[in-house]
Coordinates of N, CA and C in Angstrom, one line a residue:
M283 N -23.4 22.8 31.7 CA -24.1 22.0 30.7 C -23.9 22.6 29.3
K284 N -24.0 23.9 29.2 CA -23.9 24.6 27.9 C -22.5 24.3 27.3
Y285 N -21.4 24.3 28.1 CA -20.1 24.0 27.5 C -20.0 22.5 27.1
F286 N -20.7 21.6 27.7 CA -20.7 20.2 27.4 C -21.3 20.1 26.0
V287 N -22.4 20.7 25.7 CA -23.1 20.7 24.4 C -22.2 21.2 23.3
V288 N -21.6 22.4 23.6 CA -20.7 23.0 22.6 C -19.5 22.0 22.3
F289 N -18.9 21.4 23.3 CA -17.8 20.5 23.2 C -18.3 19.3 22.4
A290 N -19.5 18.7 22.7 CA -20.0 17.6 22.0 C -20.2 17.9 20.5
V291 N -20.7 19.1 20.2 CA -20.9 19.5 18.8 C -19.6 19.6 18.1
F292 N -18.6 20.2 18.8 CA -17.3 20.4 18.2 C -16.7 19.0 17.8
L293 N -16.8 18.0 18.8 CA -16.2 16.7 18.5 C -16.9 16.0 17.4
A294 N -18.3 16.2 17.3 CA -19.0 15.6 16.2 C -18.6 16.1 14.8
L295 N -18.4 17.4 14.8 CA -17.9 18.1 13.5 C -16.5 17.6 13.2
A296 N -15.6 17.5 14.1 CA -14.3 17.1 13.9 C -14.3 15.7 13.4
Y297 N -15.1 14.8 14.0 CA -15.2 13.4 13.5 C -15.7 13.3 12.1
A298 N -16.7 14.1 11.8 CA -17.3 14.1 10.4 C -16.3 14.6 9.4
A299 N -15.5 15.6 9.8 CA -14.5 16.1 8.8 C -13.4 15.0 8.6
E300 N -13.0 14.3 9.7 CA -12.1 13.2 9.5 C -12.6 12.1 8.7
E301 N -13.9 11.7 8.9 CA -14.5 10.6 8.1 C -14.5 11.0 6.6
K302 N -14.9 12.3 6.3 CA -14.9 12.8 4.9 C -13.5 12.7 4.3
A303 N -12.5 13.1 5.0 CA -11.2 13.1 4.5 C -10.8 11.6 4.1
D304 N -11.1 10.7 5.0 CA -10.7 9.3 4.8 C -11.5 8.7 3.6
A305 N -12.7 9.2 3.4 CA -13.5 8.6 2.3 C -12.9 9.0 0.9
E306 N -12.1 10.1 0.8 CA -11.6 10.6 -0.4 C -10.3 9.8 -0.8
R307 N -9.6 9.2 0.2 CA -8.4 8.5 -0.1 C -8.7 7.0 -0.4
P308 N -8.2 6.5 -1.5 CA -8.5 5.1 -1.8 C -7.8 4.1 -0.8
K309 N -8.3 2.9 -0.8 CA -7.7 1.9 0.1 C -6.3 1.6 -0.3
T310 N -5.5 1.1 0.6 CA -4.1 0.7 0.3 C -4.1 -0.8 0.2
F311 N -3.2 -1.3 -0.5 CA -3.1 -2.8 -0.8 C -1.8 -3.3 -0.2
K312 N -1.9 -4.6 0.3 CA -0.7 -5.2 0.8 C -0.5 -6.6 0.1
R313 N 0.7 -7.0 -0.1 CA 0.9 -8.3 -0.7 C 2.4 -8.7 -0.3
L314 N 2.5 -10.0 -0.1 CA 3.8 -10.6 0.2 C 4.4 -11.2 -1.1
I315 N 5.6 -10.8 -1.4 CA 6.4 -11.4 -2.5 C 7.7 -11.9 -2.0
P316 N 8.3 -12.8 -2.8 CA 9.7 -13.2 -2.4 C 10.6 -12.0 -2.4
A317 N 11.4 -11.9 -1.4 CA 12.3 -10.8 -1.3 C 13.5 -11.0 -2.2
D318 N 14.1 -9.9 -2.8 CA 15.3 -10.0 -3.5 C 16.4 -10.1 -2.4
V319 N 17.3 -11.0 -2.7 CA 18.4 -11.3 -1.7 C 19.7 -11.3 -2.5
L320 N 20.7 -10.6 -2.0 CA 22.0 -10.7 -2.6 C 22.8 -11.8 -2.0
R321 N 23.6 -12.5 -2.9 CA 24.3 -13.7 -2.4 C 25.3 -13.4 -1.3
D322 N 25.9 -12.1 -1.2 CA 26.8 -11.7 -0.2 C 26.1 -11.3 1.1
F323 N 24.8 -11.2 1.1 CA 24.0 -10.7 2.3 C 22.8 -11.6 2.4
P324 N 23.0 -12.9 2.7 CA 21.9 -13.9 2.6 C 20.8 -13.7 3.6
G325 N 21.0 -13.1 4.7 CA 20.0 -12.9 5.8 C 19.3 -11.5 5.7
M326 N 19.5 -10.8 4.6 CA 18.9 -9.5 4.4 C 18.1 -9.3 3.1
C327 N 17.1 -8.5 3.1 CA 16.4 -8.2 1.9 C 17.1 -7.1 1.1
F328 N 17.0 -7.2 -0.2 CA 17.7 -6.1 -1.0 C 16.6 -5.2 -1.4
A329 N 16.7 -3.9 -1.1 CA 15.8 -2.8 -1.4 C 16.3 -2.2 -2.7
S330 N 15.7 -2.6 -3.9 CA 16.3 -2.1 -5.1 C 16.0 -0.6 -5.3
T331 N 15.0 0.0 -4.8 CA 14.7 1.4 -4.9 C 15.7 2.2 -4.1
R332 N 16.4 1.6 -3.1 CA 17.4 2.3 -2.3 C 18.8 1.8 -2.6
C333 N 18.9 0.7 -3.4 CA 20.2 0.1 -3.6 C 20.9 -0.2 -2.3
A334 N 20.1 -0.8 -1.4 CA 20.7 -1.1 0.0 C 20.1 -2.4 0.5
T335 N 20.8 -3.0 1.5 CA 20.2 -4.2 2.1 C 19.5 -3.7 3.4
V336 N 18.5 -4.5 3.7 CA 17.6 -4.1 4.8 C 17.4 -5.4 5.7
E337 N 17.5 -5.2 7.0 CA 17.4 -6.2 8.0 C 15.9 -6.7 8.1
P338 N 15.7 -7.9 8.5 CA 14.3 -8.4 8.7 C 13.6 -7.5 9.8
G339 N 12.4 -7.1 9.6 CA 11.6 -6.3 10.5 C 11.7 -4.8 10.2
K340 N 12.6 -4.4 9.3 CA 12.8 -3.0 9.0 C 12.0 -2.6 7.7
T341 N 11.6 -1.4 7.6 CA 10.7 -0.9 6.6 C 11.5 0.2 5.8
W342 N 11.2 0.3 4.5 CA 11.7 1.3 3.6 C 10.7 1.9 2.7
E343 N 10.8 3.1 2.3 CA 9.9 3.8 1.4 C 10.4 3.4 0.0
L344 N 9.4 3.3 -1.0 CA 9.7 2.9 -2.3 C 9.8 4.0 -3.3
H345 N 10.2 5.2 -2.8 CA 10.4 6.3 -3.7 C 11.3 5.9 -4.9
P346 N 11.0 6.2 -6.1 CA 10.0 7.3 -6.6 C 8.6 6.8 -6.7
F347 N 8.3 5.6 -6.3 CA 6.9 5.1 -6.3 C 6.2 5.4 -5.0
C348 N 4.9 5.3 -5.0 CA 4.2 5.6 -3.8 C 3.9 4.3 -3.1
G349 N 4.7 4.0 -2.1 CA 4.6 2.7 -1.3 C 5.7 2.5 -0.3
R350 N 5.6 1.4 0.4 CA 6.6 1.1 1.3 C 6.7 -0.4 1.4
S351 N 7.9 -0.9 1.8 CA 8.1 -2.4 1.9 C 8.7 -2.7 3.3
T352 N 8.4 -3.9 3.8 CA 9.0 -4.4 5.0 C 9.6 -5.7 4.7
C353 N 10.8 -5.9 5.2 CA 11.5 -7.2 5.1 C 11.0 -8.1 6.2
V354 N 10.5 -9.3 5.8 CA 9.8 -10.2 6.7 C 10.4 -11.6 6.5
V355 N 10.5 -12.3 7.7 CA 11.0 -13.7 7.7 C 9.7 -14.6 7.7
S356 N 9.6 -15.5 6.8 CA 8.5 -16.4 6.7 C 8.5 -17.4 7.8
E357 N 7.4 -18.1 8.1 CA 7.3 -19.1 9.1 C 7.6 -20.5 8.5
D358 N 8.0 -20.5 7.2 CA 8.3 -21.8 6.6 C 9.5 -22.5 7.2
K359 N 9.6 -23.8 7.0 CA 10.8 -24.5 7.4 C 11.5 -25.0 6.1
P360 N 12.7 -24.5 5.7 CA 13.4 -23.5 6.3 C 12.8 -22.1 6.0
P361 N 13.1 -21.1 6.9 CA 12.5 -19.8 6.7 C 13.0 -19.1 5.4
R362 N 12.2 -18.3 4.8 CA 12.6 -17.6 3.6 C 12.3 -16.1 3.9
L363 N 13.0 -15.2 3.2 CA 12.8 -13.8 3.3 C 11.7 -13.4 2.3
L364 N 10.8 -12.6 2.8 CA 9.7 -12.1 2.0 C 9.7 -10.6 2.1
E365 N 9.0 -9.9 1.1 CA 8.9 -8.5 1.2 C 7.4 -8.2 1.2
L366 N 7.0 -7.5 2.3 CA 5.6 -7.1 2.4 C 5.5 -5.7 1.8
V367 N 4.8 -5.7 0.6 CA 4.7 -4.5 -0.2 C 3.4 -3.8 0.1
E368 N 3.4 -2.5 0.5 CA 2.1 -1.8 0.6 C 2.2 -0.6 -0.4
D369 N 1.1 -0.5 -1.1 CA 1.0 0.6 -2.1 C -0.5 1.0 -2.3
C370 N -0.7 1.9 -3.2 CA -2.0 2.5 -3.5 C -2.9 1.5 -4.3
G371 N -2.3 0.5 -4.8 CA -3.1 -0.5 -5.6 C -3.4 0.1 -7.0
P372 N -4.3 -0.6 -7.7 CA -4.7 -0.1 -9.0 C -5.5 1.2 -9.0
L373 N -5.3 1.9 -10.1 CA -6.1 3.1 -10.3 C -7.6 2.7 -10.5
P374 N -8.5 3.6 -10.1 CA -9.9 3.2 -10.4 C -10.3 3.2 -11.9
L375 N -11.3 2.5 -12.2 CA -11.8 2.5 -13.6 C -12.3 4.0 -13.9
A376 N -12.1 4.3 -15.2 CA -12.5 5.6 -15.7 C -14.0 5.9 -15.4
N377 N -14.2 7.1 -14.8 CA -15.5 7.6 -14.5 C -15.6 9.1 -14.7
P378 N -16.4 9.5 -15.7 CA -16.4 11.0 -16.0 C -16.9 11.8 -14.9
K379 N -17.5 11.2 -13.9 CA -18.1 12.0 -12.7 C -17.0 12.1 -11.6
C380 N -15.9 11.4 -11.8 CA -14.8 11.5 -10.7 C -13.5 11.9 -11.4
K381 N -12.9 12.8 -10.7 CA -11.6 13.4 -11.2 C -10.5 13.3 -10.1
L382 N -9.3 13.1 -10.6 CA -8.1 13.2 -9.7 C -8.0 14.6 -9.2
D383 N -8.0 14.7 -7.9 CA -7.9 16.0 -7.2 C -6.4 16.4 -7.1
E384 N -5.9 17.1 -8.1 CA -4.5 17.5 -8.2 C -4.1 18.4 -7.0
D385 N -5.0 19.2 -6.4 CA -4.7 20.0 -5.3 C -4.5 19.3 -4.0
K386 N -5.2 18.1 -3.8 CA -5.1 17.4 -2.6 C -4.1 16.2 -2.7
T387 N -3.7 15.8 -3.9 CA -2.8 14.7 -4.1 C -1.4 15.2 -4.0
N388 N -0.6 14.6 -3.1 CA 0.8 15.0 -2.9 C 1.7 13.8 -3.2
K389 N 2.1 13.8 -4.5 CA 2.9 12.7 -5.0 C 4.3 12.5 -4.3
T390 N 4.8 13.6 -3.7 CA 6.1 13.5 -3.0 C 6.0 13.2 -1.5
A391 N 4.8 13.0 -1.0 CA 4.6 12.7 0.5 C 5.0 11.3 0.7
A392 N 5.1 11.0 2.0 CA 5.4 9.6 2.4 C 4.1 8.8 2.2
F393 N 4.3 7.5 2.1 CA 3.1 6.6 2.0 C 2.4 6.6 3.3
P394 N 1.1 6.6 3.3 CA 0.1 6.5 2.2 C -0.4 7.9 1.8
E395 N 0.2 8.9 2.3 CA -0.3 10.3 1.9 C 0.0 10.6 0.5
C396 N 0.9 9.8 -0.2 CA 1.2 10.1 -1.6 C 0.2 9.5 -2.5
C397 N -0.8 8.6 -2.0 CA -1.8 8.0 -2.9 C -2.7 9.0 -3.5
P398 N -3.1 8.8 -4.7 CA -4.0 9.8 -5.4 C -5.3 9.9 -4.7
I399 N -5.8 11.1 -4.7 CA -7.1 11.4 -4.1 C -8.1 11.9 -5.2
F400 N -9.3 11.3 -5.2 CA -10.2 11.6 -6.3 C -11.4 12.3 -5.6
T401 N -12.0 13.2 -6.4 CA -13.2 13.9 -6.0 C -14.3 13.5 -7.0
C402 N -15.5 13.1 -6.5 CA -16.6 12.6 -7.3 C -17.8 13.6 -7.1
E403 N -18.6 13.7 -8.2 CA -19.8 14.4 -8.1 C -20.7 13.7 -7.1
E404 N -21.7 14.4 -6.6 CA -22.7 13.8 -5.7 C -23.3 12.5 -6.3
G405 N -23.3 11.5 -5.5 CA -23.9 10.2 -5.9 C -22.9 9.3 -6.7
A406 N -21.9 9.8 -7.3 CA -20.9 9.0 -8.1 C -20.0 8.3 -7.1
K407 N -19.5 7.1 -7.6 CA -18.7 6.3 -6.8 C -17.6 5.7 -7.6
L408 N -16.4 5.7 -7.1 CA -15.2 5.0 -7.8 C -15.4 3.5 -7.8
E409 N -15.0 2.9 -8.9 CA -15.0 1.5 -9.0 C -13.5 1.1 -9.3
Y410 N -13.1 0.0 -8.7 CA -11.7 -0.5 -8.9 C -11.7 -1.8 -9.6
P411 N -10.7 -2.1 -10.4 CA -10.6 -3.4 -11.1 C -10.4 -4.5 -10.1
E412 N -10.9 -5.7 -10.5 CA -10.7 -6.9 -9.7 C -9.2 -7.2 -9.8
I413 N -8.6 -7.5 -8.6 CA -7.2 -8.0 -8.6 C -7.2 -9.5 -8.4
P414 N -6.7 -10.2 -9.4 CA -6.7 -11.6 -9.3 C -5.7 -12.1 -8.2
T415 N -6.1 -13.0 -7.4 CA -5.2 -13.5 -6.4 C -4.4 -14.7 -6.9
V416 N -3.2 -14.8 -6.5 CA -2.3 -15.8 -7.1 C -1.9 -16.7 -5.9
A417 N -1.9 -18.0 -6.2 CA -1.5 -19.0 -5.1 C -0.1 -18.8 -4.8
P418 N 0.3 -19.0 -3.5 CA 1.7 -18.8 -3.1 C 2.7 -19.7 -4.0
V419 N 3.8 -19.2 -4.3 CA 4.8 -19.9 -5.0 C 5.5 -20.9 -4.2
P420 N 5.5 -22.2 -4.6 CA 6.1 -23.2 -3.7 C 7.6 -23.0 -3.7
E421 N 8.2 -23.5 -2.6 CA 9.7 -23.3 -2.4 C 10.5 -23.9 -3.5
D422 N 10.0 -25.0 -4.0 CA 10.8 -25.7 -5.0 C 10.3 -25.4 -6.5
A423 N 9.7 -24.3 -6.6 CA 9.1 -23.9 -8.0 C 10.3 -23.6 -8.9
S424 N 11.4 -23.1 -8.5 CA 12.5 -22.9 -9.4 C 13.1 -24.2 -9.9
A425 N 13.0 -25.3 -9.1 CA 13.5 -26.6 -9.6 C 12.6 -27.1 -10.7
E426 N 11.3 -26.8 -10.6 CA 10.4 -27.3 -11.6 C 10.4 -26.5 -12.9
A427 N 10.9 -25.2 -12.9 CA 10.9 -24.4 -14.0 C 11.8 -24.9 -15.1
S428 N 11.3 -24.8 -16.4 CA 12.1 -25.3 -17.5 C 11.8 -24.4 -18.7
T429 N 12.8 -24.4 -19.6 CA 12.6 -23.6 -20.8 C 12.1 -24.4 -21.9
T430 N 12.0 -25.7 -21.7 CA 11.4 -26.6 -22.7 C 9.9 -26.7 -22.5
P431 N 9.1 -26.4 -23.5 CA 7.6 -26.4 -23.4 C 7.2 -27.9 -23.1
K432 N 6.2 -28.1 -22.3 CA 5.6 -29.4 -22.0 C 4.6 -29.7 -23.0
A433 N 4.5 -31.0 -23.4 CA 3.5 -31.4 -24.5 C 2.2 -31.6 -23.8

């Protein structure tokens, strides 16, 4: 029984340490955008940060930025290629009681470990700017685009 209690306490401490570490790392953000596609490779996404084409379903890191993307085929008829972008999102609003923790932030690590980590004084909390949501771009939006201003 004594070993069970020691083991239970050890698990509780490990879980608390894991929860604390997660609380310091900001949320990550995901968004779908139209994929870049080269005319010579119509069924593949173009990863500009790698200067390479990527097959649907494959993921690539966005170095030198902190993020990753995945090439995705939409469920539209006809299907389109989309890029699922995951990154650290916007930086928090300035707060004198919260500082970027240079020692814990690893800008060269793979995503999401490269996201900035902030340390706040007791009771202080980071606040993030509102991110406006944009309606999906219709497939025929390029046909409607014009350089002539509408009256």
